[in-house]
PDB file of C-alpha atoms in Angstrom:
ATOM      1  CA  MET A1278     -69.055 -71.111   8.251  1.00  0.00           C
ATOM      2  CA  ASN A1279     -67.531 -68.611   8.022  1.00  0.00           C
ATOM      3  CA  TYR A1280     -69.134 -65.007   8.309  1.00  0.00           C
ATOM      4  CA  ALA A1281     -68.141 -64.427   4.377  1.00  0.00           C
ATOM      5  CA  PHE A1282     -70.201 -67.294   4.193  1.00  0.00           C
ATOM      6  CA  HIS A1283     -73.258 -65.421   6.086  1.00  0.00           C
ATOM      7  CA  GLU A1284     -73.751 -62.668   4.985  1.00  0.00           C
ATOM      8  CA  HIS A1285     -74.038 -63.190   1.967  1.00  0.00           C
ATOM      9  CA  PHE A1286     -76.500 -64.496   2.420  1.00  0.00           C
ATOM     10  CA  MET A1287     -77.632 -62.461   5.756  1.00  0.00           C
ATOM     11  CA  ARG A1288     -77.374 -59.417   2.249  1.00  0.00           C
ATOM     12  CA  MET A1289     -80.209 -61.522   0.229  1.00  0.00           C
ATOM     13  CA  ALA A1290     -82.394 -61.837   3.284  1.00  0.00           C
ATOM     14  CA  LEU A1291     -81.886 -58.589   3.411  1.00  0.00           C
ATOM     15  CA  ARG A1292     -83.233 -57.540   0.037  1.00  0.00           C
ATOM     16  CA  GLU A1293     -86.500 -59.194   1.764  1.00  0.00           C
ATOM     17  CA  ALA A1294     -87.040 -57.326   3.976  1.00  0.00           C
ATOM     18  CA  ASP A1295     -86.349 -54.277   2.093  1.00  0.00           C
ATOM     19  CA  LYS A1296     -89.540 -56.038  -0.298  1.00  0.00           C
ATOM     20  CA  ALA A1297     -91.381 -55.458   3.523  1.00  0.00           C
ATOM     21  CA  ALA A1298     -90.359 -52.121   4.093  1.00  0.00           C
ATOM     22  CA  ALA A1299     -91.565 -51.010   0.760  1.00  0.00           C
ATOM     23  CA  ALA A1300     -94.977 -52.879   1.076  1.00  0.00           C
ATOM     24  CA  GLY A1301     -95.209 -51.113   4.675  1.00  0.00           C
ATOM     25  CA  GLU A1302     -94.497 -54.129   5.249  1.00  0.00           C
ATOM     26  CA  VAL A1303     -92.148 -54.685   8.855  1.00  0.00           C
ATOM     27  CA  PRO A1304     -88.676 -55.347   7.414  1.00  0.00           C
ATOM     28  CA  THR A1305     -88.006 -58.464   7.677  1.00  0.00           C
ATOM     29  CA  GLY A1306     -85.961 -60.843   5.231  1.00  0.00           C
ATOM     30  CA  CYS A1307     -86.040 -64.802   5.633  1.00  0.00           C
ATOM     31  CA  VAL A1308     -83.955 -67.467   3.337  1.00  0.00           C
ATOM     32  CA  ILE A1309     -83.177 -70.707   4.390  1.00  0.00           C
ATOM     33  CA  ILE A1310     -80.626 -72.607   2.239  1.00  0.00           C
ATOM     34  CA  ALA A1311     -79.867 -76.519   1.397  1.00  0.00           C
ATOM     35  CA  ASP A1312     -76.504 -76.353   4.451  1.00  0.00           C
ATOM     36  CA  PRO A1313     -73.892 -76.982   1.903  1.00  0.00           C
ATOM     37  CA  GLY A1314     -71.277 -78.555   4.256  1.00  0.00           C
ATOM     38  CA  GLU A1315     -67.923 -77.613   4.064  1.00  0.00           C
ATOM     39  CA  ALA A1316     -68.455 -73.512   3.026  1.00  0.00           C
ATOM     40  CA  PRO A1317     -68.185 -73.713  -1.146  1.00  0.00           C
ATOM     41  CA  ALA A1318     -66.269 -72.818  -3.278  1.00  0.00           C
ATOM     42  CA  CYS A1319     -68.898 -70.556  -5.456  1.00  0.00           C
ATOM     43  CA  LEU A1320     -71.735 -68.820  -2.876  1.00  0.00           C
ATOM     44  CA  ALA A1321     -74.330 -69.159  -5.718  1.00  0.00           C
ATOM     45  CA  ALA A1322     -74.569 -73.087  -6.050  1.00  0.00           C
ATOM     46  CA  VAL A1323     -75.771 -73.046  -2.662  1.00  0.00           C
ATOM     47  CA  ARG A1324     -79.567 -73.972  -2.812  1.00  0.00           C
ATOM     48  CA  VAL A1325     -81.736 -71.420  -2.335  1.00  0.00           C
ATOM     49  CA  LEU A1326     -84.659 -73.086  -0.320  1.00  0.00           C
ATOM     50  CA  GLY A1327     -87.398 -70.217  -0.066  1.00  0.00           C
ATOM     51  CA  ARG A1328     -86.990 -66.320   0.378  1.00  0.00           C
ATOM     52  CA  ALA A1329     -90.100 -64.322   2.220  1.00  0.00           C
ATOM     53  CA  HIS A1330     -90.562 -60.840   3.833  1.00  0.00           C
ATOM     54  CA  ASN A1331     -93.623 -60.373   6.595  1.00  0.00           C
ATOM     55  CA  GLN A1332     -96.989 -60.181   4.574  1.00  0.00           C
ATOM     56  CA  THR A1333     -98.663 -59.917   7.533  1.00  0.00           C
ATOM     57  CA  GLU A1334    -100.158 -56.503   6.881  1.00  0.00           C
ATOM     58  CA  MET A1335    -100.847 -57.406   2.117  1.00  0.00           C
ATOM     59  CA  LEU A1336    -102.403 -61.135   3.516  1.00  0.00           C
ATOM     60  CA  LYS A1337    -104.681 -59.379   6.782  1.00  0.00           C
ATOM     61  CA  ASP A1338    -102.600 -62.783   8.369  1.00  0.00           C
ATOM     62  CA  PRO A1339    -101.299 -63.203  11.858  1.00  0.00           C
ATOM     63  CA  THR A1340     -99.191 -65.758  10.558  1.00  0.00           C
ATOM     64  CA  ALA A1341     -97.663 -64.076   7.885  1.00  0.00           C
ATOM     65  CA  HIS A1342     -94.035 -63.762   9.481  1.00  0.00           C
ATOM     66  CA  ALA A1343     -90.685 -64.184   6.638  1.00  0.00           C
ATOM     67  CA  GLU A1344     -89.710 -67.164   8.517  1.00  0.00           C
ATOM     68  CA  MET A1345     -93.455 -68.611   8.242  1.00  0.00           C
ATOM     69  CA  LEU A1346     -93.392 -68.097   4.580  1.00  0.00           C
ATOM     70  CA  ALA A1347     -90.190 -68.811   4.378  1.00  0.00           C
ATOM     71  CA  ILE A1348     -89.900 -72.019   5.704  1.00  0.00           C
ATOM     72  CA  THR A1349     -93.797 -73.222   4.799  1.00  0.00           C
ATOM     73  CA  GLN A1350     -91.770 -72.727   0.448  1.00  0.00           C
ATOM     74  CA  ALA A1351     -88.676 -74.608   2.026  1.00  0.00           C
ATOM     75  CA  ALA A1352     -90.935 -77.479   2.644  1.00  0.00           C
ATOM     76  CA  ALA A1353     -92.688 -77.915  -0.834  1.00  0.00           C
ATOM     77  CA  ALA A1354     -89.072 -76.979  -2.261  1.00  0.00           C
ATOM     78  CA  LEU A1355     -88.148 -80.298  -0.337  1.00  0.00           C
ATOM     79  CA  GLY A1356     -91.562 -82.259  -0.279  1.00  0.00           C
ATOM     80  CA  ASP A1357     -92.059 -82.950   3.032  1.00  0.00           C
ATOM     81  CA  PHE A1358     -91.939 -80.751   6.399  1.00  0.00           C
ATOM     82  CA  ARG A1359     -88.550 -81.746   7.855  1.00  0.00           C
ATOM     83  CA  LEU A1360     -86.041 -78.919   6.965  1.00  0.00           C
ATOM     84  CA  THR A1361     -83.108 -81.218   8.035  1.00  0.00           C
ATOM     85  CA  GLY A1362     -79.811 -80.281   6.814  1.00  0.00           C
ATOM     86  CA  THR A1363     -81.183 -76.307   6.222  1.00  0.00           C
ATOM     87  CA  ILE A1364     -79.757 -72.937   7.357  1.00  0.00           C
ATOM     88  CA  LEU A1365     -82.523 -69.951   8.163  1.00  0.00           C
ATOM     89  CA  TYR A1366     -81.138 -66.832   7.486  1.00  0.00           C
ATOM     90  CA  VAL A1367     -83.489 -63.986   8.714  1.00  0.00           C
ATOM     91  CA  THR A1368     -82.487 -59.634   9.467  1.00  0.00           C
ATOM     92  CA  LYS A1369     -84.567 -59.680  12.788  1.00  0.00           C
ATOM     93  CA  GLU A1370     -84.411 -62.446  15.657  1.00  0.00           C
ATOM     94  CA  PRO A1371     -87.583 -64.426  15.472  1.00  0.00           C
ATOM     95  CA  CYS A1372     -90.446 -64.826  17.367  1.00  0.00           C
ATOM     96  CA  ALA A1373     -91.971 -67.507  19.191  1.00  0.00           C
ATOM     97  CA  MET A1374     -94.035 -68.550  17.035  1.00  0.00           C
ATOM     98  CA  CYS A1375     -91.380 -68.729  15.052  1.00  0.00           C
ATOM     99  CA  ALA A1376     -89.825 -69.894  17.011  1.00  0.00           C
ATOM    100  CA  GLY A1377     -91.523 -73.017  17.746  1.00  0.00           C
ATOM    101  CA  ALA A1378     -92.169 -73.348  13.443  1.00  0.00           C
ATOM    102  CA  ILE A1379     -89.067 -72.890  13.623  1.00  0.00           C
ATOM    103  CA  VAL A1380     -88.135 -76.333  15.569  1.00  0.00           C
ATOM    104  CA  LEU A1381     -91.042 -77.960  14.818  1.00  0.00           C
ATOM    105  CA  ALA A1382     -89.102 -77.422  11.029  1.00  0.00           C
ATOM    106  CA  ARG A1383     -85.885 -79.354  12.879  1.00  0.00           C
ATOM    107  CA  ILE A1384     -83.937 -76.338  10.299  1.00  0.00           C
ATOM    108  CA  PRO A1385     -79.961 -77.116  12.018  1.00  0.00           C
ATOM    109  CA  THR A1386     -78.939 -73.860  12.233  1.00  0.00           C
ATOM    110  CA  VAL A1387     -80.129 -69.770  12.880  1.00  0.00           C
ATOM    111  CA  VAL A1388     -79.021 -66.903  11.889  1.00  0.00           C
ATOM    112  CA  TYR A1389     -80.393 -63.882  12.613  1.00  0.00           C
ATOM    113  CA  GLY A1390     -78.996 -60.154  11.910  1.00  0.00           C
ATOM    114  CA  VAL A1391     -80.827 -57.925  15.539  1.00  0.00           C
ATOM    115  CA  PRO A1392     -82.560 -59.106  18.473  1.00  0.00           C
ATOM    116  CA  ASP A1393     -85.698 -58.478  19.638  1.00  0.00           C
ATOM    117  CA  PRO A1394     -85.307 -57.768  23.293  1.00  0.00           C
ATOM    118  CA  GLN A1395     -89.363 -57.771  23.396  1.00  0.00           C
ATOM    119  CA  ARG A1396     -90.869 -60.510  21.866  1.00  0.00           C
ATOM    120  CA  GLY A1397     -87.433 -62.725  21.066  1.00  0.00           C
ATOM    121  CA  GLY A1398     -88.047 -66.735  20.107  1.00  0.00           C
ATOM    122  CA  HIS A1399     -84.991 -67.260  21.562  1.00  0.00           C
ATOM    123  CA  SER A1400     -83.561 -64.136  23.590  1.00  0.00           C
ATOM    124  CA  ILE A1401     -86.452 -63.569  25.885  1.00  0.00           C
ATOM    125  CA  PHE A1402     -88.074 -67.565  25.713  1.00  0.00           C
ATOM    126  CA  GLY A1403     -85.419 -69.754  25.221  1.00  0.00           C
ATOM    127  CA  ILE A1404     -87.157 -71.243  22.472  1.00  0.00           C
ATOM    128  CA  LEU A1405     -84.346 -71.971  20.081  1.00  0.00           C
ATOM    129  CA  ASP A1406     -82.652 -74.323  22.239  1.00  0.00           C
ATOM    130  CA  HIS A1407     -84.963 -75.492  24.996  1.00  0.00           C
ATOM    131  CA  ALA A1408     -83.677 -78.782  25.897  1.00  0.00           C
ATOM    132  CA  ALA A1409     -87.351 -79.657  26.733  1.00  0.00           C
ATOM    133  CA  LEU A1410     -88.352 -79.691  23.047  1.00  0.00           C
ATOM    134  CA  ILE A1411     -88.257 -81.571  20.686  1.00  0.00           C
ATOM    135  CA  HIS A1412     -85.478 -80.298  18.694  1.00  0.00           C
ATOM    136  CA  ARG A1413     -83.166 -77.916  19.175  1.00  0.00           C
ATOM    137  CA  ALA A1414     -81.175 -75.716  17.220  1.00  0.00           C
ATOM    138  CA  THR A1415     -77.749 -73.874  16.903  1.00  0.00           C
ATOM    139  CA  VAL A1416     -78.120 -70.167  16.767  1.00  0.00           C
ATOM    140  CA  VAL A1417     -75.723 -67.534  15.602  1.00  0.00           C
ATOM    141  CA  PRO A1418     -77.141 -64.159  16.500  1.00  0.00           C
ATOM    142  CA  GLY A1419     -75.552 -60.347  15.402  1.00  0.00           C
ATOM    143  CA  ILE A1420     -74.683 -61.689  11.836  1.00  0.00           C
ATOM    144  CA  LEU A1421     -74.653 -57.683   9.381  1.00  0.00           C
ATOM    145  CA  ALA A1422     -76.823 -56.723  13.017  1.00  0.00           C
ATOM    146  CA  ASP A1423     -76.045 -53.108  12.620  1.00  0.00           C
ATOM    147  CA  THR A1424     -77.189 -53.224   9.475  1.00  0.00           C
ATOM    148  CA  CYS A1425     -80.590 -55.341  10.090  1.00  0.00           C
ATOM    149  CA  LEU A1426     -80.720 -52.531  12.462  1.00  0.00           C
ATOM    150  CA  GLU A1427     -80.373 -49.272  10.761  1.00  0.00           C
ATOM    151  CA  ARG A1428     -83.716 -51.036   8.541  1.00  0.00           C
ATOM    152  CA  LEU A1429     -85.795 -51.327  10.992  1.00  0.00           C
ATOM    153  CA  GLN A1430     -84.971 -48.424  12.883  1.00  0.00           C
ATOM    154  CA  SER A1431     -85.314 -46.000   9.629  1.00  0.00           C
ATOM    155  CA  PHE A1432     -89.046 -47.889   8.431  1.00  0.00           C
ATOM    156  CA  PHE A1433     -90.940 -47.147  12.129  1.00  0.00           C
ATOM    157  CA  ARG A1434     -88.767 -43.520  12.410  1.00  0.00           C
ATOM    158  CA  GLN A1435     -90.563 -42.877   8.678  1.00  0.00           C
ATOM    159  CA  ARG A1436     -93.483 -44.999   9.918  1.00  0.00           C
ATOM    160  CA  ARG A1437     -93.318 -42.132  12.961  1.00  0.00           C
ATOM    161  CA  GLU A1438     -92.542 -38.514  10.594  1.00  0.00           C
ATOM    162  CA  THR A1439     -95.494 -39.697   8.366  1.00  0.00           C
ATOM    163  CA  ALA A1440     -98.466 -39.672  11.895  1.00  0.00           C
ATOM    164  CA  ARG A1441     -96.974 -36.697  12.708  1.00  0.00           C
ATOM    165  CA  GLU A1442     -97.369 -35.059   9.306  1.00  0.00           C
ATOM    166  CA  GLN A1443    -100.898 -36.291   9.624  1.00  0.00           C
ATOM    167  CA  ALA A1444    -101.842 -35.452  12.709  1.00  0.00           C
ATOM    168  CA  SER A1445    -101.231 -32.225  11.473  1.00  0.00           C
ATOM    169  CA  GLU A1446    -102.722 -32.332   8.627  1.00  0.00           C
ATOM    170  CA  ASP A1447    -105.720 -33.615  10.916  1.00  0.00           C
ATOM    171  CA  ALA A1448    -105.585 -30.940  12.705  1.00  0.00           C
ATOM    172  CA  LEU A1449    -105.891 -27.963  10.167  1.00  0.00           C
TER     173      LEU A1449
END
């Protein structure tokens, strides 16, 4: 796939991340598509199997990461937990839990925006392409990385500002 193809679906994942941020969730979004093989002439013809954003706070569920929710949707859309023939797009590198689910779902290609240097399931733990596991994914990092990073930094900057304002009000 070419860079423009990946950018299109990463933008879709960024829209999901924006929904998460609006709900007070860490702004991570995920989209899973049916791999069309060669880049199609019309991107609108590509089948989106699942799309989600983080919902851990809303659902009070530590597993409600964007990737986990999108994987569940895609499996339901295909009627199978084996998501061979798909591409997963996510704005932030999957954590170890999500990387494990990606391996178990046998998703062949993972495209992410920004790496997670503290909890990265690929960069830190090597789960997505570990030789001892039943499946290895091809990883395409850095798609719209600057935009993905800006979303995360803006969210956490706003969260810190809100905490400071709250602390100032509490001190009065």
